[in-house]
CSV table of C-alpha atoms in Angstrom, one decimal:
chain,number,residue,atom,x,y,z
A,30,MET,CA,80.2,138.6,57.8
A,31,LYS,CA,80.3,142.2,56.6
A,32,PHE,CA,77.4,144.6,56.7
A,33,PHE,CA,76.5,147.9,55.0
A,34,ASN,CA,73.6,150.3,54.5
A,35,LYS,CA,72.6,150.2,50.9
A,36,SER,CA,72.5,154.0,50.6
A,37,GLN,CA,75.6,154.9,52.6
A,38,SER,CA,78.2,152.2,52.3
A,39,LEU,CA,81.7,153.1,51.0
A,40,LYS,CA,81.5,149.9,49.0
A,41,GLN,CA,78.6,151.2,46.9
A,42,ARG,CA,80.9,152.8,44.3
A,43,GLU,CA,82.8,149.6,43.8
A,44,LEU,CA,79.5,147.7,43.4
A,45,GLN,CA,78.3,150.2,40.8
A,46,ALA,CA,81.6,149.9,38.9
A,47,ARG,CA,81.3,146.1,38.7
A,48,GLN,CA,77.8,146.3,37.5
A,49,ALA,CA,78.9,148.7,34.7
A,50,GLY,CA,81.6,146.3,33.7
A,51,SER,CA,84.4,148.5,35.1
A,52,PRO,CA,87.4,147.1,37.1
A,53,ALA,CA,86.4,146.1,40.7
A,54,ARG,CA,89.4,148.0,42.1
A,55,PRO,CA,89.5,151.6,41.0
A,56,PRO,CA,92.7,153.2,39.9
A,57,ALA,CA,94.6,155.3,42.4
A,58,GLU,CA,93.5,158.6,40.9
A,59,ASP,CA,89.9,157.5,40.8
A,60,ALA,CA,89.5,155.8,44.2
A,61,ALA,CA,86.5,156.7,46.3
A,62,GLU,CA,87.5,158.9,49.1
A,63,GLY,CA,87.9,156.8,52.3
A,64,ALA,CA,87.6,153.5,50.5
A,65,TYR,CA,91.3,153.2,49.6
A,66,THR,CA,94.5,155.1,50.5
A,67,SER,CA,97.4,156.1,48.3
A,68,LEU,CA,101.2,156.6,48.7
A,69,GLU,CA,100.7,160.3,48.3
A,70,ALA,CA,98.2,160.4,51.2
A,71,LEU,CA,100.4,158.4,53.5
A,72,VAL,CA,103.5,160.5,52.7
A,73,ALA,CA,101.5,163.6,53.5
A,74,MET,CA,100.8,162.3,57.0
A,75,ARG,CA,104.4,163.2,57.9
A,76,SER,CA,103.4,166.9,58.4
A,77,ARG,CA,100.7,165.7,60.9
A,78,ALA,CA,103.0,163.4,62.9
A,79,ARG,CA,103.3,166.0,65.7
A,80,GLY,CA,101.8,166.5,69.1
A,81,PHE,CA,102.5,163.0,70.5
A,82,SER,CA,105.4,160.7,71.4
A,83,TYR,CA,106.2,157.1,72.0
A,84,LEU,CA,109.0,158.0,74.5
A,85,PRO,CA,108.5,157.2,78.2
A,86,ARG,CA,108.0,160.9,79.3
A,87,GLN,CA,104.4,161.6,78.8
A,88,PRO,CA,101.9,164.4,79.7
A,89,VAL,CA,99.9,163.6,82.7
A,90,HIS,CA,96.7,163.2,80.6
A,91,SER,CA,98.4,160.8,78.2
A,92,LEU,CA,97.1,157.2,78.0
A,93,LEU,CA,100.7,156.1,78.3
A,94,ALA,CA,101.1,157.8,81.6
A,95,GLY,CA,97.9,156.5,83.2
A,96,ARG,CA,97.6,154.4,86.3
A,97,HIS,CA,96.2,151.5,84.3
A,98,ALA,CA,98.6,151.7,81.3
A,99,SER,CA,102.2,150.6,81.3
A,100,ARG,CA,104.9,153.3,81.2
A,101,LEU,CA,107.0,152.6,78.1
A,102,ARG,CA,110.5,151.4,78.9
A,103,GLY,CA,112.1,153.7,76.3
A,104,ARG,CA,115.5,152.9,74.8
A,105,GLY,CA,117.4,150.0,76.3
A,106,LEU,CA,120.5,150.2,78.4
A,107,ASN,CA,123.9,148.8,77.5
A,108,PHE,CA,126.3,147.7,80.2
A,109,GLU,CA,129.5,149.8,80.0
A,110,GLU,CA,131.8,149.1,83.1
A,111,ILE,CA,132.1,148.5,86.8
A,112,ARG,CA,133.9,151.2,88.7
A,113,ARG,CA,134.4,152.6,92.2
A,114,TYR,CA,131.3,154.1,93.7
A,115,GLN,CA,131.1,157.9,93.2
A,116,ALA,CA,129.0,160.5,95.0
A,117,GLY,CA,125.7,160.8,93.2
A,118,ASP,CA,125.6,157.3,91.8
A,119,ASP,CA,122.3,155.5,92.0
A,120,ILE,CA,122.6,153.1,94.9
A,121,ARG,CA,120.4,150.6,93.0
A,122,GLN,CA,123.3,150.1,90.6
A,123,ILE,CA,125.8,149.0,93.4
A,124,ASP,CA,127.3,145.6,92.5
A,125,TRP,CA,127.2,144.0,95.9
A,126,LYS,CA,129.2,140.9,94.9
A,127,ILE,CA,132.2,142.9,93.9
A,128,THR,CA,131.7,145.2,96.8
A,129,ALA,CA,131.8,142.3,99.2
A,130,ARG,CA,134.9,140.7,97.5
A,131,THR,CA,137.0,143.9,97.3
A,132,ARG,CA,135.6,145.5,100.5
A,133,LYS,CA,135.2,148.7,98.5
A,134,THR,CA,131.9,149.9,97.0
A,135,HIS,CA,131.5,149.5,93.3
A,136,SER,CA,128.8,150.6,90.9
A,137,ARG,CA,127.7,149.2,87.5
A,138,VAL,CA,127.6,151.8,84.8
A,139,TYR,CA,125.1,151.7,81.9
A,140,THR,CA,124.6,153.9,78.9
A,141,GLU,CA,121.4,154.4,77.0
A,142,GLU,CA,121.1,152.9,73.6
A,143,ARG,CA,121.2,155.6,70.9
A,144,GLU,CA,118.3,154.0,69.0
A,145,ARG,CA,115.2,152.1,69.8
A,146,THR,CA,113.3,149.7,67.5
A,147,THR,CA,109.6,150.1,66.8
A,148,LEU,CA,107.9,147.4,64.9
A,149,LEU,CA,104.5,148.1,63.3
A,150,LEU,CA,102.0,145.3,62.8
A,151,VAL,CA,99.6,146.6,60.2
A,152,ASP,CA,96.4,144.7,59.4
A,153,GLN,CA,95.1,144.9,55.8
A,154,ARG,CA,92.9,141.7,55.8
A,155,ALA,CA,89.5,141.5,54.3
A,156,ALA,CA,87.9,142.0,57.7
A,157,MET,CA,89.3,145.5,57.6
A,158,PHE,CA,87.6,146.3,54.3
A,159,PHE,CA,84.6,147.9,55.9
A,160,GLY,CA,83.5,151.4,56.9
A,161,SER,CA,80.1,153.0,57.4
A,162,VAL,CA,80.9,156.7,57.7
A,163,LYS,CA,84.1,158.4,56.4
A,164,ARG,CA,86.7,155.7,55.7
A,165,MET,CA,87.3,152.0,55.7
A,166,LYS,CA,89.0,150.4,58.7
A,167,SER,CA,91.8,149.4,56.4
A,168,VAL,CA,92.4,153.1,55.5
A,169,THR,CA,92.2,154.1,59.2
A,170,ALA,CA,94.9,151.5,60.0
A,171,ALA,CA,97.1,152.7,57.1
A,172,GLU,CA,96.9,156.3,58.3
A,173,ALA,CA,97.7,155.3,61.9
A,174,ALA,CA,100.7,153.3,60.7
A,175,ALA,CA,102.0,156.2,58.6
A,176,LEU,CA,101.7,158.6,61.5
A,177,ALA,CA,103.6,156.2,63.8
A,178,ALA,CA,106.4,155.5,61.2
A,179,TRP,CA,107.0,159.2,60.6
A,180,ARG,CA,106.9,160.0,64.3
A,181,VAL,CA,109.4,157.3,65.2
A,182,LEU,CA,111.8,158.5,62.4
A,183,GLU,CA,111.5,162.0,63.8
A,184,GLN,CA,112.6,160.6,67.2
A,185,GLN,CA,115.7,159.2,65.5
A,186,ASP,CA,114.7,155.6,66.2
A,187,ARG,CA,114.5,152.6,63.9
A,188,VAL,CA,111.2,151.6,62.5
A,189,GLY,CA,110.1,148.4,60.7
A,190,ALA,CA,106.9,146.7,60.0
A,191,LEU,CA,105.0,143.5,59.4
A,192,VAL,CA,102.2,144.4,56.9
A,193,PHE,CA,99.7,141.5,56.5
A,194,ASN,CA,96.6,140.5,54.7
A,195,ASP,CA,94.8,137.1,54.5
A,196,THR,CA,97.6,135.3,52.6
A,197,ASP,CA,100.9,137.2,53.0
A,198,ILE,CA,103.1,138.9,55.5
A,199,VAL,CA,105.5,141.6,54.1
A,200,GLU,CA,108.5,142.2,56.4
A,201,ILE,CA,110.3,145.5,56.4
A,202,ARG,CA,113.4,145.3,58.5
A,203,PRO,CA,113.8,148.1,61.0
A,204,GLN,CA,116.0,151.0,59.9
A,205,ARG,CA,116.4,154.7,60.8
A,206,SER,CA,115.9,156.1,57.4
A,207,ARG,CA,113.3,157.7,55.2
A,208,ASN,CA,113.7,154.9,52.7
A,209,ALA,CA,112.6,152.4,55.4
A,210,VAL,CA,109.5,154.4,56.0
A,211,MET,CA,108.7,154.6,52.3
A,212,ARG,CA,109.0,150.8,52.0
A,213,ILE,CA,106.6,150.4,54.8
A,214,LEU,CA,104.1,152.8,53.2
A,215,GLN,CA,104.5,151.1,49.8
A,216,ALA,CA,103.7,147.7,51.3
A,217,ILE,CA,100.6,149.1,53.0
A,218,VAL,CA,99.3,150.8,49.8
A,219,SER,CA,100.0,147.6,47.8
A,220,GLN,CA,97.9,145.4,50.2
A,221,ASN,CA,95.3,148.1,50.7
A,222,ARG,CA,94.6,148.5,47.0
A,223,ALA,CA,94.3,144.8,46.6
A,224,LEU,CA,91.2,144.7,48.8
A,225,THR,CA,87.9,144.2,47.0
A,226,ILE,CA,84.5,142.9,47.9
A,227,ASP,CA,85.5,139.5,46.4
A,228,SER,CA,88.5,139.3,48.8
A,229,CYS,CA,86.0,138.9,51.7
A,230,SER,CA,85.4,135.3,50.6
A,231,GLY,CA,89.0,134.5,51.3
A,232,SER,CA,89.0,135.9,54.9
A,233,ASN,CA,91.7,134.3,57.1
A,234,PRO,CA,91.2,135.1,60.8
A,235,ALA,CA,94.2,132.8,61.7
A,236,MET,CA,96.6,135.3,60.0
A,237,LEU,CA,96.6,137.4,63.2
A,238,ASN,CA,98.4,134.6,65.1
A,239,GLU,CA,100.7,134.1,62.1
A,240,VAL,CA,101.9,137.7,62.3
A,241,LEU,CA,102.3,137.5,66.1
A,242,ARG,CA,104.5,134.5,65.7
A,243,ARG,CA,106.6,136.3,63.2
A,244,CYS,CA,106.8,139.3,65.6
A,245,ASP,CA,107.9,137.0,68.4
A,246,GLN,CA,110.8,135.8,66.3
A,247,LEU,CA,111.9,139.3,65.4
A,248,ALA,CA,111.4,141.3,68.6
A,249,LYS,CA,113.9,139.9,71.1
A,250,HIS,CA,113.9,142.7,73.7
A,251,ASP,CA,113.2,146.4,74.4
A,252,CYS,CA,111.3,147.0,71.2
A,253,LEU,CA,108.0,148.9,70.9
A,254,ILE,CA,105.4,146.7,69.2
A,255,ASN,CA,102.6,148.7,67.8
A,256,VAL,CA,99.7,146.5,66.7
A,257,ILE,CA,97.1,148.3,64.4
A,258,SER,CA,94.2,146.0,63.8
A,259,ASP,CA,90.5,145.2,64.6
A,260,CYS,CA,91.8,142.0,66.3
A,261,SER,CA,89.6,139.8,64.2
A,262,GLY,CA,90.6,136.1,64.9
A,263,GLN,CA,92.0,136.7,68.3
A,264,ASP,CA,91.9,133.6,70.6
A,265,GLU,CA,93.8,132.0,73.5
A,266,GLU,CA,96.8,131.4,71.2
A,267,SER,CA,96.8,135.1,70.5
A,268,ARG,CA,97.0,135.8,74.2
A,269,ARG,CA,99.8,133.4,74.7
A,270,LEU,CA,101.8,135.0,71.9
A,271,LEU,CA,101.1,138.5,73.3
A,272,ASN,CA,102.3,137.4,76.7
A,273,ARG,CA,105.5,136.1,75.2
A,274,ILE,CA,106.1,139.3,73.3
A,275,ALA,CA,105.2,141.6,76.2
A,276,ALA,CA,107.6,139.8,78.6
A,277,HIS,CA,110.6,141.6,77.0
A,278,ASN,CA,109.0,144.4,74.9
A,279,ASP,CA,106.5,147.2,75.1
A,280,LEU,CA,103.2,146.7,73.4
A,281,LEU,CA,100.8,149.3,72.2
A,282,PHE,CA,97.4,148.4,70.6
A,283,GLY,CA,95.6,150.6,68.0
A,284,PHE,CA,92.2,149.0,68.1
A,285,VAL,CA,90.4,149.9,64.8
A,286,HIS,CA,86.6,149.8,64.8
A,287,ASP,CA,83.5,151.2,63.1
A,288,ALA,CA,80.4,152.5,64.8
A,289,LEU,CA,78.2,150.1,62.9
A,290,GLU,CA,80.1,147.2,64.5
A,291,ALA,CA,79.2,148.3,68.0
A,292,GLU,CA,75.5,149.1,67.5
A,293,LEU,CA,73.0,148.7,64.6
A,294,PRO,CA,70.9,151.8,63.8
A,295,THR,CA,67.2,151.6,63.5
A,296,ALA,CA,67.4,151.7,59.7
A,297,GLY,CA,65.1,149.0,58.6
A,298,PRO,CA,66.4,146.4,56.2
A,299,LEU,CA,70.3,146.1,56.1
A,300,VAL,CA,72.3,143.7,54.0
A,301,PHE,CA,74.9,141.5,55.7
A,302,ALA,CA,77.5,140.2,53.2
A,303,GLY,CA,80.3,137.6,53.4
A,304,GLY,CA,82.0,137.1,50.2
A,305,THR,CA,79.4,136.0,47.7
A,306,GLU,CA,76.7,135.4,50.3
A,307,GLN,CA,74.3,138.1,51.5
A,308,LEU,CA,71.6,138.2,54.3
A,309,GLU,CA,69.0,140.9,54.7
A,310,VAL,CA,67.8,141.6,58.3
A,311,ASP,CA,65.3,144.0,59.7
A,312,THR,CA,67.2,146.3,62.1
A,313,GLY,CA,63.9,147.7,63.3
A,314,GLN,CA,63.7,144.7,65.6
A,315,ARG,CA,64.8,145.9,69.0
A,316,GLY,CA,65.7,142.5,70.3
A,317,LEU,CA,68.1,141.9,67.3
A,318,ARG,CA,69.8,145.3,67.9
A,319,ASP,CA,70.2,144.6,71.7
A,320,ARG,CA,71.8,141.1,71.1
A,321,TYR,CA,74.1,142.6,68.4
A,322,ARG,CA,75.2,145.4,70.7
A,323,ASP,CA,75.7,143.1,73.7
A,324,GLU,CA,77.8,140.6,71.8
A,325,PHE,CA,80.2,143.3,70.5
A,326,ALA,CA,80.4,144.9,74.0
A,327,ASP,CA,81.2,141.5,75.6
A,328,THR,CA,83.9,140.6,73.1
A,329,ARG,CA,85.5,144.0,73.4
A,330,ALA,CA,85.4,144.0,77.2
A,331,ASP,CA,87.0,140.6,77.3
A,332,GLY,CA,89.9,141.7,75.1
A,333,ARG,CA,90.3,144.9,77.1
A,334,ARG,CA,90.4,143.1,80.4
A,335,PHE,CA,93.2,140.9,79.1
A,336,LEU,CA,95.2,143.9,77.8
A,337,LEU,CA,94.7,145.9,81.0
A,338,HIS,CA,95.8,142.9,83.1
A,339,ARG,CA,99.0,142.9,81.0
A,340,GLN,CA,99.2,146.7,81.3
A,341,ILE,CA,99.1,147.1,77.6
A,342,PRO,CA,97.8,150.5,76.5
A,343,VAL,CA,94.9,150.5,74.0
A,344,ILE,CA,94.2,153.4,71.6
A,345,PRO,CA,90.7,153.1,70.1
A,346,LEU,CA,90.7,154.3,66.5
A,347,ASN,CA,87.3,154.8,64.9
A,348,THR,CA,86.6,155.3,61.2
A,349,ALA,CA,84.6,158.5,61.6
A,350,GLU,CA,87.1,160.9,63.2
A,351,ASP,CA,90.4,162.2,62.0
A,352,VAL,CA,93.1,159.7,62.8
A,353,ALA,CA,95.8,162.1,63.8
A,354,GLU,CA,93.5,163.9,66.2
A,355,GLN,CA,92.5,160.6,67.8
A,356,VAL,CA,96.2,159.7,68.4
A,357,ARG,CA,97.0,163.1,69.8
A,358,ARG,CA,94.0,163.0,72.1
A,359,ARG,CA,95.1,159.6,73.5
A,360,ILE,CA,98.8,159.9,73.9
A,361,GLY,CA,99.4,163.6,74.6
A,362,ALA,CA,99.2,166.9,72.9
A,363,LEU,CA,102.1,168.5,74.8
A,364,HIS,CA,104.9,167.1,72.5
A,365,ARG,CA,106.0,169.0,69.5
């Protein structure tokens, strides 16, 4: 079910357009600000992809350096050779089997991989087509993905994506090129602009697990998996898949949410909509607001406990604040 205030919803313009006989989905140049994104807007995010990093070295205040968050592995290591131990070698790299057989100390030598793969999982399902303040959750996810893609490219690493809606998963194979980033952004814009009020009737929560299965097949080891979603449809199968992925890769969650999902305002009658069905409720009832708030808090806390248990960092992304500022605030403002 979706919900919106009759006087403030970002969907209001689309409703008015439909009532006037106009197309349900506005053209790119006429899109209501915050309701849809555009390729131009996501390309412009490149200049804002500064002040944070996905590399292991983090400022002390960064979410990725915290006691409860996993330190990112960084680029993987390739085995190069076994040679005689030299002064200054890390004793943890001594090969004790060869040392015992030859009676001379030998060390294993590794070199850091030149590139690391980042895979973005970008949610553009109907459940994301909601926003009560500045932008839709779908637009927030699009901007967060664009920031990540440009930043990874700046770090000279490979970036790919799985962009998904309720029916399709678009796969962009990881590459270290501007063309790869542009393909990711084009896929995001295509799915974003296909969202309409009518698309809510075809909501498919199970698609979250479908994209996690695809990710599990693609990300074999030492990748950074950046999931940008509201986690709609998560269940025990989702947790099993996340455990499998996290066993050999780094996971980072961008949890997209809207303030109205967490707590109903005292605003009198509000309309809850799901596809073609609508339900009006009186938010002036305190008991209703309390139950609504508690249910969201319990669901979020349950998911957060699981992620913290797996030491998976979570970046909350709300629809009211600037996305780039939220990312910088969470994962470090010391990087340039």
